Amino acid sequence: GGKPSTGPGEGIINDSHNYGEIVSSSPTTDGYIGGLVGSVPGNSKLEITNSSNEGNIANASGWIGGIAGFVDTLKMDNCNNTGTLTEVNKNVGGLVGVIGNDDSDSGNIIRSNSKGNVEVANGVITGGLVGQGINTTIEESSNYGTITINLGQNVGGLIGIDGGATSNTIIRKSHNYGQIKIEKNESTTVSYVGGLMGRSYGTLTIGESSNEIKTTSDEVGINVIHKGTGAVNIGGLLGIEEINGNLTLKRSYNMSDIEINSDSDMFIATGGLVGRSLNSSKIEESYNTGNINLSTTGSASRELVGGIIGANEIGSIINRTYNLGNLTLNSSKAPDKICAIGGLSGTAVTGTHYILNSYNKGEISYTGENDNVRVCGLVGYNNINSVFLLNDYNNSNINSKQSANGIGSFYSTDNNVTYINNVYFNGNITASQKLLVMKFANSIYDIKNAYYKKEANLQVSNISGTEAITDANMKINDVNNTNGLLYKLNNNIKNINLASIDSSLSEYTLDNWIIDSATGYPALNFNLESN
């Protein structure tokens, strides 16, 4: 079909079903194709309820959805797609290709699911539910279908991309259970891939949502084979928050493994929750249990891996989060810029970053032999910014043939400060050089109450504010024993004046520390998985 007309109107589709296959007679000509609706007139409102599509859609290009191709303003409730979308191109969604109105509330998808696989030859925008959603809310909805793409630019398990800086996207109580596979991507175009959403330009709120694979196999949740020279940004929930974006992520999690294989020279950022954030973001009460394995044979300009976020720019708050997934960076060539892998954050640059009440238990490994890679227990390379680590810990092992850091590496200038307080590391490091913190000349540090296991034999000679604790003292569960780490951590909390550190911290209440019954070591007193 052609472009929708401009006449306004309203339409209602209820209790309607399609069982027939749709095959385009002009697979290279862009059109508007959907199982129930191709398109509606411009500025029109459409309501679809209690309806479904079971028919497959094949060999089509343009605006394509299992239920609808292109709709300006849409309300969808209790709708399902089980049809497969095969050899489709451009703007594709398991339910809707594009929701395209700039109205403040143009898209509402509630209690709707897609179980059909989406197989895209060359996708500009692809989503398990919605390809492009402008001002769209997705609630209590899920994707179960596998997304397979030869060329993937903006790919999300639920939404591929929003509509720009003024767009407002909400994902609430929704889930992706389908795999995302990008194969033989040989383009120079940048790829943005997320378990829930690929790319966000505007305001994005994610709450009580997840990315997880529910299959009988052990297949990787997000698998990317990349042979192009375009950058790659991949996150367990969100691929990238763009420079004008505003991300709030709360009470959400990723359980899917991420595997990236590349033989090209390019920028790669990947995180258990968010691949890359280019503006202020807030991530709270969320966690990652998926493993991340990044393997490159090219001398990429930068490789960044984080258990929560890969690349964190401009400013952020990470609060009450944790990573349990193992993180591995396999790089056979020397990068031309500093790369980093961190249990919580790969890198943070510019602005002020807060990492509060958070921890890592996933093993961290770098298999290369280049000193240009920072291998760190909590946060990787931090440059020209202020970083606040407060009430954090790392219980994981770290493996590197070069140097490795139990907490992180920090470089700051122009009155920026690296602030570390009430933080501990008790994992083991296998590396040629074992550090608690990597410090740089002319940088400013305020380190207090930083603890480490005495048996680890870390280099701390140039760091004030640190204290070695024996393994036995770390496991003392008596809150009144002044020699135990549990007592020290809790006592420090009582004496920390958050407002005197930074007024913006005063809204956060720090949890008391307890002894983890599974490990015997102090732990923050919250369990998100039971919520």
Short mmCIF file of C-alpha atoms in Angstrom, two decimals:
data_model
loop_
_atom_site.label_atom_id
_atom_site.label_comp_id
_atom_site.label_asym_id
_atom_site.label_seq_id
_atom_site.Cartn_x
_atom_site.Cartn_y
_atom_site.Cartn_z
CA GLY A 1 0.00 0.00 0.00
CA GLY A 2 0.90 3.65 -0.25
CA LYS A 3 1.31 6.28 2.43
CA PRO A 4 -1.72 6.68 4.73
CA SER A 5 -4.11 9.51 3.92
CA THR A 6 -4.29 12.56 6.17
CA GLY A 7 -7.95 12.44 7.14
CA PRO A 8 -8.75 12.03 10.87
CA GLY A 9 -11.03 9.33 12.24
CA GLU A 10 -11.57 6.69 14.88
CA GLY A 11 -11.79 2.93 14.51
CA ILE A 12 -12.55 -0.03 16.73
CA ILE A 13 -11.58 -3.64 16.05
CA ASN A 14 -12.85 -6.18 18.58
CA ASP A 15 -12.81 -9.97 18.70
CA SER A 16 -11.29 -10.24 15.24
CA HIS A 17 -8.84 -12.88 14.04
CA ASN A 18 -6.72 -13.63 11.02
CA TYR A 19 -5.58 -17.14 10.12
CA GLY A 20 -4.42 -16.55 6.58
CA GLU A 21 -0.87 -16.11 5.31
CA ILE A 22 0.19 -12.77 3.83
CA VAL A 23 2.88 -12.79 1.14
CA SER A 24 3.84 -9.56 -0.58
CA SER A 25 3.83 -9.60 -4.38
CA SER A 26 6.41 -6.76 -4.37
CA PRO A 27 8.95 -7.70 -1.69
CA THR A 28 11.28 -4.81 -2.55
CA THR A 29 8.56 -2.13 -2.54
CA ASP A 30 7.81 -0.49 0.80
CA GLY A 31 4.24 -0.94 2.00
CA TYR A 32 2.01 -1.04 5.09
CA ILE A 33 1.30 -4.62 6.08
CA GLY A 34 -0.34 -6.13 9.17
CA GLY A 35 -2.18 -9.29 10.11
CA LEU A 36 -5.34 -7.27 10.80
CA VAL A 37 -4.53 -3.70 9.72
CA GLY A 38 -2.08 -2.38 7.16
CA SER A 39 -2.46 1.30 8.05
CA VAL A 40 -5.08 3.81 9.12
CA PRO A 41 -5.54 7.40 7.95
CA GLY A 42 -3.17 9.96 9.41
CA ASN A 43 -4.13 11.46 12.79
CA SER A 44 -6.66 8.68 13.29
CA LYS A 45 -7.21 6.74 16.48
CA LEU A 46 -7.50 2.98 16.44
CA GLU A 47 -8.54 0.62 19.25
CA ILE A 48 -7.89 -3.11 18.88
CA THR A 49 -9.12 -5.46 21.62
CA ASN A 50 -9.44 -9.22 22.12
CA SER A 51 -8.02 -9.93 18.67
CA SER A 52 -5.25 -12.03 17.18
CA ASN A 53 -3.18 -12.96 14.17
CA GLU A 54 -2.05 -16.52 13.45
CA GLY A 55 -1.08 -16.00 9.84
CA ASN A 56 2.51 -15.76 8.70
CA ILE A 57 3.77 -12.65 6.91
CA ALA A 58 6.54 -13.11 4.36
CA ASN A 59 8.69 -11.32 1.77
CA ALA A 60 7.64 -7.78 2.64
CA SER A 61 9.32 -4.41 3.16
CA GLY A 62 8.20 -1.20 4.83
CA TRP A 63 5.97 -0.87 7.91
CA ILE A 64 5.15 -4.39 9.05
CA GLY A 65 3.48 -5.80 12.16
CA GLY A 66 1.86 -9.04 13.21
CA ILE A 67 -1.33 -7.12 14.08
CA ALA A 68 -0.86 -3.69 12.44
CA GLY A 69 1.67 -2.09 10.13
CA PHE A 70 1.37 1.66 10.78
CA VAL A 71 -0.94 3.44 13.22
CA ASP A 72 -0.78 7.06 14.38
CA THR A 73 -2.61 6.60 17.68
CA LEU A 74 -3.24 3.10 19.00
CA LYS A 75 -4.78 1.42 22.00
CA MET A 76 -4.30 -2.34 22.03
CA ASP A 77 -5.64 -4.60 24.77
CA ASN A 78 -5.55 -8.39 25.04
CA CYS A 79 -4.21 -9.05 21.55
CA ASN A 80 -1.85 -11.80 20.42
CA ASN A 81 0.31 -12.66 17.45
CA THR A 82 1.52 -16.19 16.80
CA GLY A 83 2.34 -15.70 13.13
CA THR A 84 5.94 -15.69 11.94
CA LEU A 85 7.34 -12.67 10.14
CA THR A 86 9.81 -14.02 7.57
CA GLU A 87 12.12 -12.20 5.15
CA VAL A 88 10.78 -8.81 6.18
CA ASN A 89 12.66 -5.51 6.06
CA LYS A 90 12.77 -1.94 7.35
CA ASN A 91 10.34 -1.22 10.25
CA VAL A 92 9.13 -4.42 11.86
CA GLY A 93 7.29 -5.35 15.08
CA GLY A 94 5.79 -8.59 16.33
CA LEU A 95 2.57 -6.66 17.05
CA VAL A 96 2.99 -3.24 15.40
CA GLY A 97 5.53 -1.92 12.93
CA VAL A 98 5.28 1.79 13.82
CA ILE A 99 3.18 3.87 16.20
CA GLY A 100 3.79 7.27 14.74
CA ASN A 101 1.96 10.20 16.36
CA ASP A 102 3.59 12.98 18.39
CA ASP A 103 0.61 13.18 20.75
CA SER A 104 1.55 12.74 24.40
CA ASP A 105 -0.19 9.37 24.66
CA SER A 106 -0.20 7.94 21.15
CA GLY A 107 0.49 4.29 21.92
CA ASN A 108 -0.87 2.00 24.63
CA ILE A 109 -0.29 -1.73 24.48
CA ILE A 110 -1.73 -3.64 27.41
CA ARG A 111 -1.93 -7.37 28.15
CA SER A 112 -0.76 -8.28 24.65
CA ASN A 113 1.85 -10.78 23.48
CA SER A 114 3.73 -11.96 20.45
CA LYS A 115 4.88 -15.57 20.13
CA GLY A 116 5.83 -15.48 16.48
CA ASN A 117 9.45 -15.42 15.40
CA VAL A 118 10.69 -12.36 13.54
CA GLU A 119 13.23 -13.02 10.79
CA VAL A 120 14.56 -9.82 9.24
CA ALA A 121 16.89 -9.67 6.26
CA ASN A 122 17.88 -6.01 6.64
CA GLY A 123 16.27 -4.26 9.56
CA VAL A 124 16.39 -0.54 10.23
CA ILE A 125 14.04 -0.88 13.21
CA THR A 126 12.94 -4.16 14.80
CA GLY A 127 11.03 -4.94 17.99
CA GLY A 128 9.54 -8.09 19.43
CA LEU A 129 6.32 -6.13 20.02
CA VAL A 130 6.79 -2.67 18.44
CA GLY A 131 9.33 -1.56 15.86
CA GLN A 132 9.13 2.19 16.51
CA GLY A 133 6.96 3.50 19.33
CA ILE A 134 6.47 7.25 19.71
CA ASN A 135 5.05 8.18 23.14
CA THR A 136 4.24 4.54 23.73
CA THR A 137 3.40 2.64 26.91
CA ILE A 138 3.78 -1.14 27.05
CA GLU A 139 2.28 -2.78 30.11
CA GLU A 140 1.81 -6.41 31.18
CA SER A 141 2.90 -7.57 27.75
CA SER A 142 5.59 -9.98 26.55
CA ASN A 143 7.50 -11.22 23.55
CA TYR A 144 8.27 -14.94 23.25
CA GLY A 145 9.47 -15.05 19.67
CA THR A 146 13.06 -15.24 18.49
CA ILE A 147 14.37 -12.20 16.63
CA THR A 148 16.92 -13.07 13.91
CA ILE A 149 18.53 -10.32 11.83
CA ASN A 150 21.25 -10.23 9.23
CA LEU A 151 21.71 -6.47 9.58
CA GLY A 152 20.51 -5.06 12.90
CA GLN A 153 20.51 -1.34 13.61
CA ASN A 154 17.85 -0.65 16.27
CA VAL A 155 16.72 -3.91 17.84
CA GLY A 156 14.76 -4.51 21.04
CA GLY A 157 13.05 -7.51 22.57
CA LEU A 158 9.98 -5.31 23.06
CA ILE A 159 10.66 -1.98 21.27
CA GLY A 160 13.27 -1.20 18.64
CA ILE A 161 13.39 2.60 18.99
CA ASP A 162 11.36 5.58 20.18
CA GLY A 163 10.50 8.70 18.23
CA GLY A 164 13.05 11.29 19.32
CA ALA A 165 14.04 13.58 22.19
CA THR A 166 10.42 14.57 22.97
CA SER A 167 9.13 11.01 23.02
CA ASN A 168 8.03 9.44 26.30
CA THR A 169 8.30 5.64 26.53
CA ILE A 170 7.11 3.52 29.45
CA ILE A 171 7.75 -0.22 29.85
CA ARG A 172 6.01 -1.61 32.91
CA LYS A 173 5.55 -5.20 34.09
CA SER A 174 6.58 -6.49 30.68
CA HIS A 175 9.06 -9.14 29.62
CA ASN A 176 11.09 -10.52 26.77
CA TYR A 177 11.55 -14.28 26.65
CA GLY A 178 12.82 -14.47 23.08
CA GLN A 179 16.37 -14.74 21.80
CA ILE A 180 17.94 -11.94 19.81
CA LYS A 181 20.40 -13.09 17.16
CA ILE A 182 22.30 -10.76 14.85
CA GLU A 183 24.42 -12.56 12.28
CA LYS A 184 27.00 -11.45 9.73
CA ASN A 185 26.47 -7.75 10.32
CA GLU A 186 28.84 -6.31 7.71
CA SER A 187 27.56 -2.75 7.66
CA THR A 188 29.26 0.46 8.76
CA THR A 189 25.98 1.37 10.48
CA VAL A 190 25.98 1.49 14.27
CA SER A 191 23.97 -1.24 16.02
CA TYR A 192 21.85 -0.71 19.15
CA VAL A 193 20.53 -3.88 20.73
CA GLY A 194 18.62 -4.33 23.99
CA GLY A 195 16.72 -7.15 25.62
CA LEU A 196 13.78 -4.78 26.10
CA MET A 197 14.63 -1.76 23.92
CA GLY A 198 17.35 -1.02 21.42
CA ARG A 199 17.65 2.76 21.33
CA SER A 200 16.10 5.58 23.35
CA TYR A 201 16.30 9.24 22.36
CA GLY A 202 13.71 10.60 24.79
CA THR A 203 12.37 9.89 28.26
CA LEU A 204 12.38 6.17 29.04
CA THR A 205 10.96 4.60 32.19
CA ILE A 206 11.42 0.87 32.75
CA GLY A 207 9.84 -0.72 35.83
CA GLU A 208 9.22 -4.27 37.05
CA SER A 209 10.30 -5.70 33.70
CA SER A 210 12.83 -8.28 32.57
CA ASN A 211 14.74 -9.96 29.79
CA GLU A 212 15.05 -13.71 30.23
CA ILE A 213 15.14 -16.81 28.08
CA LYS A 214 12.53 -19.45 28.79
CA THR A 215 13.62 -22.38 26.62
CA THR A 216 14.73 -25.95 27.19
CA SER A 217 18.16 -25.23 25.72
CA ASP A 218 21.16 -23.30 26.99
CA GLU A 219 21.27 -20.93 24.05
CA VAL A 220 22.60 -17.43 24.60
CA GLY A 221 19.94 -14.76 25.05
CA ILE A 222 21.58 -12.05 22.94
CA ASN A 223 24.06 -13.32 20.35
CA VAL A 224 25.82 -10.91 18.00
CA ILE A 225 28.22 -11.86 15.23
CA HIS A 226 29.57 -8.60 13.84
CA LYS A 227 31.86 -8.16 10.85
CA GLY A 228 31.23 -4.48 10.16
CA THR A 229 33.06 -1.35 11.20
CA GLY A 230 30.07 0.34 12.88
CA ALA A 231 30.00 0.64 16.66
CA VAL A 232 27.96 -1.79 18.75
CA ASN A 233 25.97 -0.92 21.90
CA ILE A 234 24.31 -3.89 23.60
CA GLY A 235 22.50 -4.14 26.92
CA GLY A 236 20.53 -6.84 28.68
CA LEU A 237 17.62 -4.37 28.92
CA LEU A 238 18.62 -1.25 26.90
CA GLY A 239 21.16 -0.87 24.12
CA ILE A 240 21.72 2.89 24.36
CA GLU A 241 20.32 6.02 25.96
CA GLU A 242 21.10 8.83 23.54
CA ILE A 243 22.52 12.23 24.44
CA ASN A 244 19.15 13.93 25.01
CA GLY A 245 17.63 10.93 26.74
CA ASN A 246 16.38 10.58 30.29
CA LEU A 247 16.51 7.03 31.64
CA THR A 248 14.87 5.75 34.83
CA LEU A 249 15.23 2.00 35.36
CA LYS A 250 13.83 0.44 38.51
CA ARG A 251 12.98 -3.00 39.88
CA SER A 252 13.97 -4.74 36.66
CA TYR A 253 16.46 -7.44 35.76
CA ASN A 254 18.27 -9.36 33.05
CA MET A 255 18.83 -13.10 33.20
CA SER A 256 19.95 -13.66 29.61
CA ASP A 257 23.56 -14.25 28.59
CA ILE A 258 25.14 -11.88 26.08
CA GLU A 259 27.73 -13.11 23.59
CA ILE A 260 29.47 -10.85 21.07
CA ASN A 261 31.96 -12.04 18.47
CA SER A 262 33.69 -9.46 16.28
CA ASP A 263 36.60 -9.42 13.85
CA SER A 264 36.39 -5.69 13.15
CA ASP A 265 37.92 -2.50 14.45
CA MET A 266 35.17 -0.60 16.25
CA PHE A 267 33.70 0.72 19.49
CA ILE A 268 31.87 -1.89 21.59
CA ALA A 269 29.93 -1.18 24.80
CA THR A 270 27.95 -3.89 26.55
CA GLY A 271 26.32 -4.12 29.96
CA GLY A 272 24.16 -6.53 31.90
CA LEU A 273 21.37 -3.93 32.03
CA VAL A 274 22.44 -1.00 29.82
CA GLY A 275 25.00 -0.97 27.03
CA ARG A 276 25.70 2.76 26.93
CA SER A 277 24.23 5.90 28.49
CA LEU A 278 25.02 9.30 26.96
CA ASN A 279 23.01 11.36 29.42
CA SER A 280 21.99 11.40 33.06
CA SER A 281 20.46 8.09 34.08
CA LYS A 282 19.13 6.48 37.23
CA ILE A 283 19.29 2.71 37.75
CA GLU A 284 17.85 1.43 41.03
CA GLU A 285 16.76 -1.83 42.66
CA SER A 286 17.76 -3.84 39.60
CA TYR A 287 20.14 -6.68 38.87
CA ASN A 288 21.85 -8.83 36.27
CA THR A 289 22.48 -12.57 36.44
CA GLY A 290 23.42 -13.09 32.79
CA ASN A 291 26.99 -13.82 31.71
CA ILE A 292 28.68 -11.50 29.22
CA ASN A 293 31.31 -12.80 26.81
CA LEU A 294 32.90 -10.30 24.43
CA SER A 295 35.44 -11.69 21.96
CA THR A 296 37.25 -9.53 19.42
CA THR A 297 40.03 -10.21 16.95
CA GLY A 298 40.19 -6.63 15.67
CA SER A 299 42.07 -3.80 17.34
CA ALA A 300 38.87 -2.04 18.39
CA SER A 301 39.08 1.61 19.32
CA ARG A 302 37.41 0.82 22.61
CA GLU A 303 35.87 -2.20 24.36
CA LEU A 304 33.80 -1.61 27.50
CA VAL A 305 32.04 -4.25 29.61
CA GLY A 306 30.05 -3.77 32.82
CA GLY A 307 27.85 -6.01 34.93
CA ILE A 308 25.25 -3.23 35.16
CA ILE A 309 26.32 -0.70 32.49
CA GLY A 310 29.06 -0.81 29.87
CA ALA A 311 29.70 2.89 29.17
CA ASN A 312 28.33 5.52 31.51
CA GLU A 313 28.63 9.14 30.35
CA ILE A 314 27.50 12.61 31.48
CA GLY A 315 26.24 11.54 34.95
CA SER A 316 24.37 8.75 36.69
CA ILE A 317 23.01 7.22 39.86
CA ILE A 318 23.34 3.47 40.37
CA ASN A 319 21.68 2.49 43.64
CA ARG A 320 20.72 -0.87 45.19
CA THR A 321 21.89 -2.93 42.23
CA TYR A 322 23.99 -6.03 41.82
CA ASN A 323 25.62 -8.26 39.23
CA LEU A 324 25.91 -12.04 39.55
CA GLY A 325 26.93 -12.77 35.96
CA ASN A 326 30.45 -13.68 34.89
CA LEU A 327 32.14 -11.09 32.67
CA THR A 328 34.79 -12.07 30.12
CA LEU A 329 36.73 -9.94 27.65
CA ASN A 330 38.71 -11.88 25.03
CA SER A 331 40.83 -9.58 22.90
CA SER A 332 43.70 -10.85 20.77
CA LYS A 333 44.98 -7.44 19.61
CA ALA A 334 46.07 -4.31 21.42
CA PRO A 335 43.37 -1.60 21.42
CA ASP A 336 44.33 1.93 20.43
CA LYS A 337 42.42 3.41 23.39
CA ILE A 338 41.89 2.38 26.98
CA CYS A 339 39.39 -0.46 27.39
CA ALA A 340 37.77 -1.56 30.62
CA ILE A 341 35.78 -4.30 32.30
CA GLY A 342 34.10 -3.75 35.66
CA GLY A 343 31.79 -5.76 37.88
CA LEU A 344 29.25 -2.92 37.93
CA SER A 345 30.39 -0.29 35.41
CA GLY A 346 32.82 -0.54 32.52
CA THR A 347 33.61 3.16 32.30
CA ALA A 348 32.29 6.50 33.53
CA VAL A 349 33.31 9.79 31.92
CA THR A 350 32.25 13.41 32.38
CA GLY A 351 29.78 14.56 35.02
CA THR A 352 29.19 13.06 38.45
CA HIS A 353 28.52 9.37 38.97
CA TYR A 354 27.17 7.71 42.09
CA ILE A 355 27.44 3.99 42.77
CA LEU A 356 25.63 3.33 46.04
CA ASN A 357 24.57 0.25 48.01
CA SER A 358 25.62 -2.09 45.20
CA TYR A 359 27.78 -5.15 44.72
CA ASN A 360 29.31 -7.62 42.31
CA LYS A 361 29.64 -11.39 42.72
CA GLY A 362 30.35 -12.33 39.10
CA GLU A 363 33.82 -13.52 38.09
CA ILE A 364 35.77 -11.05 35.95
CA SER A 365 38.30 -12.21 33.34
CA TYR A 366 40.48 -10.61 30.68
CA THR A 367 42.35 -13.10 28.48
CA GLY A 368 44.49 -10.63 26.52
CA GLU A 369 47.93 -9.32 27.36
CA ASN A 370 47.62 -5.56 26.95
CA ASP A 371 48.11 -3.00 29.71
CA ASN A 372 45.64 -0.68 27.97
CA VAL A 373 42.80 -2.73 29.49
CA ARG A 374 41.56 -1.94 32.99
CA VAL A 375 40.28 -5.05 34.78
CA CYS A 376 38.34 -4.04 37.89
CA GLY A 377 36.06 -5.55 40.51
CA LEU A 378 33.50 -2.74 40.69
CA VAL A 379 34.17 0.06 38.21
CA GLY A 380 36.55 0.15 35.28
CA TYR A 381 38.17 3.24 33.83
CA ASN A 382 36.83 6.54 35.18
CA ASN A 383 38.02 9.68 33.45
CA ILE A 384 37.62 13.45 34.02
CA ASN A 385 34.68 13.16 36.39
CA SER A 386 33.68 12.75 40.00
CA VAL A 387 32.84 9.24 41.15
CA PHE A 388 31.21 8.39 44.48
CA LEU A 389 31.43 4.80 45.69
CA LEU A 390 29.52 4.41 48.94
CA ASN A 391 28.45 1.16 50.59
CA ASP A 392 29.64 -1.17 47.84
CA TYR A 393 31.49 -4.46 47.75
CA ASN A 394 32.96 -7.10 45.46
CA ASN A 395 33.04 -10.78 46.40
CA SER A 396 34.30 -12.09 43.05
CA ASN A 397 37.54 -13.42 41.67
CA ILE A 398 39.42 -11.40 39.06
CA ASN A 399 41.68 -12.93 36.41
CA SER A 400 44.12 -11.08 34.17
CA LYS A 401 47.55 -11.72 32.71
CA GLN A 402 48.38 -8.06 33.35
CA SER A 403 47.32 -5.86 36.28
CA ALA A 404 43.91 -6.04 37.98
CA ASN A 405 42.12 -3.92 40.58
CA GLY A 406 39.82 -5.09 43.35
CA ILE A 407 37.76 -1.88 43.29
CA GLY A 408 38.59 0.18 40.20
CA SER A 409 40.85 2.61 38.31
CA PHE A 410 40.24 6.35 38.58
CA TYR A 411 41.61 9.41 36.82
CA SER A 412 40.24 12.85 37.66
CA THR A 413 41.14 16.47 36.93
CA ASP A 414 39.90 20.02 37.56
CA ASN A 415 38.65 19.59 41.13
CA ASN A 416 36.86 16.32 40.39
CA VAL A 417 37.16 13.81 43.20
CA THR A 418 37.19 10.04 43.47
CA TYR A 419 35.30 9.37 46.68
CA ILE A 420 35.39 5.87 48.19
CA ASN A 421 33.78 5.16 51.57
CA ASN A 422 32.56 1.96 53.22
CA VAL A 423 33.67 -0.27 50.39
CA TYR A 424 35.31 -3.67 50.62
CA PHE A 425 36.88 -6.31 48.37
CA ASN A 426 37.49 -9.87 49.49
CA GLY A 427 37.86 -11.79 46.25
CA ASN A 428 41.06 -13.26 44.88
CA ILE A 429 43.10 -11.70 42.09
CA THR A 430 45.18 -13.70 39.64
CA ALA A 431 47.31 -11.17 37.80
CA SER A 432 50.88 -9.95 37.33
CA GLN A 433 50.06 -6.88 39.44
CA LYS A 434 47.40 -6.89 42.17
CA LEU A 435 45.95 -3.54 43.21
CA LEU A 436 43.07 -2.47 45.39
CA VAL A 437 42.70 0.85 43.54
CA MET A 438 44.61 2.11 40.50
CA LYS A 439 45.53 5.74 41.14
CA PHE A 440 46.92 8.29 38.69
CA ALA A 441 49.22 11.23 39.36
CA ASN A 442 47.60 14.63 39.91
CA SER A 443 44.21 13.05 40.56
CA ILE A 444 42.27 13.83 43.74
CA TYR A 445 41.12 11.03 46.04
CA ASP A 446 39.09 10.89 49.23
CA ILE A 447 39.30 7.29 50.44
CA LYS A 448 37.95 6.20 53.82
CA ASN A 449 36.96 2.83 55.20
CA ALA A 450 38.14 0.80 52.22
CA TYR A 451 38.72 -2.78 53.34
CA TYR A 452 40.37 -5.76 51.70
CA LYS A 453 41.25 -9.32 52.60
CA LYS A 454 44.71 -9.42 54.10
CA GLU A 455 45.49 -12.77 52.50
CA ALA A 456 45.01 -11.28 49.00
CA ASN A 457 48.37 -9.43 49.24
CA LEU A 458 47.19 -6.39 47.31
CA GLN A 459 49.33 -3.32 46.68
CA VAL A 460 47.98 -0.50 48.84
CA SER A 461 51.17 1.31 49.83
CA ASN A 462 50.10 4.51 48.04
CA ILE A 463 46.52 4.52 49.34
CA SER A 464 45.50 6.03 52.66
CA GLY A 465 42.15 5.18 54.19
CA THR A 466 42.44 1.43 53.64
CA GLU A 467 42.58 -1.44 56.12
CA ALA A 468 43.44 -5.11 55.77
CA ILE A 469 41.00 -7.54 57.40
CA THR A 470 41.66 -11.23 57.89
CA ASP A 471 39.30 -13.78 56.43
CA ALA A 472 38.29 -14.84 59.92
CA ASN A 473 37.41 -11.28 60.98
CA MET A 474 35.40 -10.78 57.80
CA LYS A 475 33.13 -13.63 58.87
CA ILE A 476 32.43 -12.48 62.45
CA ASN A 477 28.64 -12.18 62.73
CA ASP A 478 28.57 -10.43 66.11
CA VAL A 479 27.49 -6.84 65.48
CA ASN A 480 29.19 -5.77 68.72
CA ASN A 481 32.63 -7.23 67.93
CA THR A 482 34.76 -4.21 67.05
CA ASN A 483 37.30 -6.40 65.24
CA GLY A 484 34.77 -7.73 62.75
CA LEU A 485 34.12 -6.21 59.33
CA LEU A 486 30.36 -6.31 59.98
CA TYR A 487 30.78 -4.00 62.99
CA LYS A 488 33.04 -1.63 61.06
CA LEU A 489 30.70 -1.29 58.09
CA ASN A 490 27.62 -0.66 60.23
CA ASN A 491 29.43 1.73 62.55
CA ASN A 492 30.69 3.74 59.59
CA ILE A 493 27.15 4.17 58.29
CA LYS A 494 26.02 5.74 61.53
CA ASN A 495 28.82 8.30 61.34
CA ILE A 496 28.55 9.25 57.66
CA ASN A 497 26.83 12.57 57.07
CA LEU A 498 25.57 12.22 53.52
CA ALA A 499 24.73 15.90 53.14
CA SER A 500 28.28 16.86 54.02
CA ILE A 501 29.58 14.60 51.26
CA ASP A 502 27.08 15.68 48.61
CA SER A 503 23.66 17.19 49.20
CA SER A 504 22.13 15.04 46.46
CA LEU A 505 22.91 11.92 48.49
CA SER A 506 20.65 12.92 51.36
CA GLU A 507 17.61 11.22 49.80
CA TYR A 508 19.22 7.78 50.07
CA THR A 509 18.88 5.62 53.14
CA LEU A 510 21.71 3.15 53.41
CA ASP A 511 20.81 -0.41 54.36
CA ASN A 512 22.35 -2.01 57.39
CA TRP A 513 24.88 -4.73 56.72
CA ILE A 514 24.22 -8.37 57.66
CA ILE A 515 26.17 -11.62 57.31
CA ASP A 516 25.30 -13.52 54.14
CA SER A 517 24.41 -17.05 55.25
CA ALA A 518 25.67 -18.47 51.95
CA THR A 519 29.14 -16.87 51.97
CA GLY A 520 29.70 -15.90 55.58
CA TYR A 521 30.74 -12.38 54.53
CA PRO A 522 28.99 -9.05 55.13
CA ALA A 523 26.23 -8.23 52.66
CA LEU A 524 23.81 -5.40 52.04
CA ASN A 525 20.45 -6.20 53.57
CA PHE A 526 18.20 -6.44 50.53
CA ASN A 527 17.13 -9.23 48.17
CA LEU A 528 15.56 -8.06 44.94
CA GLU A 529 14.87 -11.56 43.63
CA SER A 530 12.32 -12.17 46.39
CA ASN A 531 10.32 -9.05 45.50
#
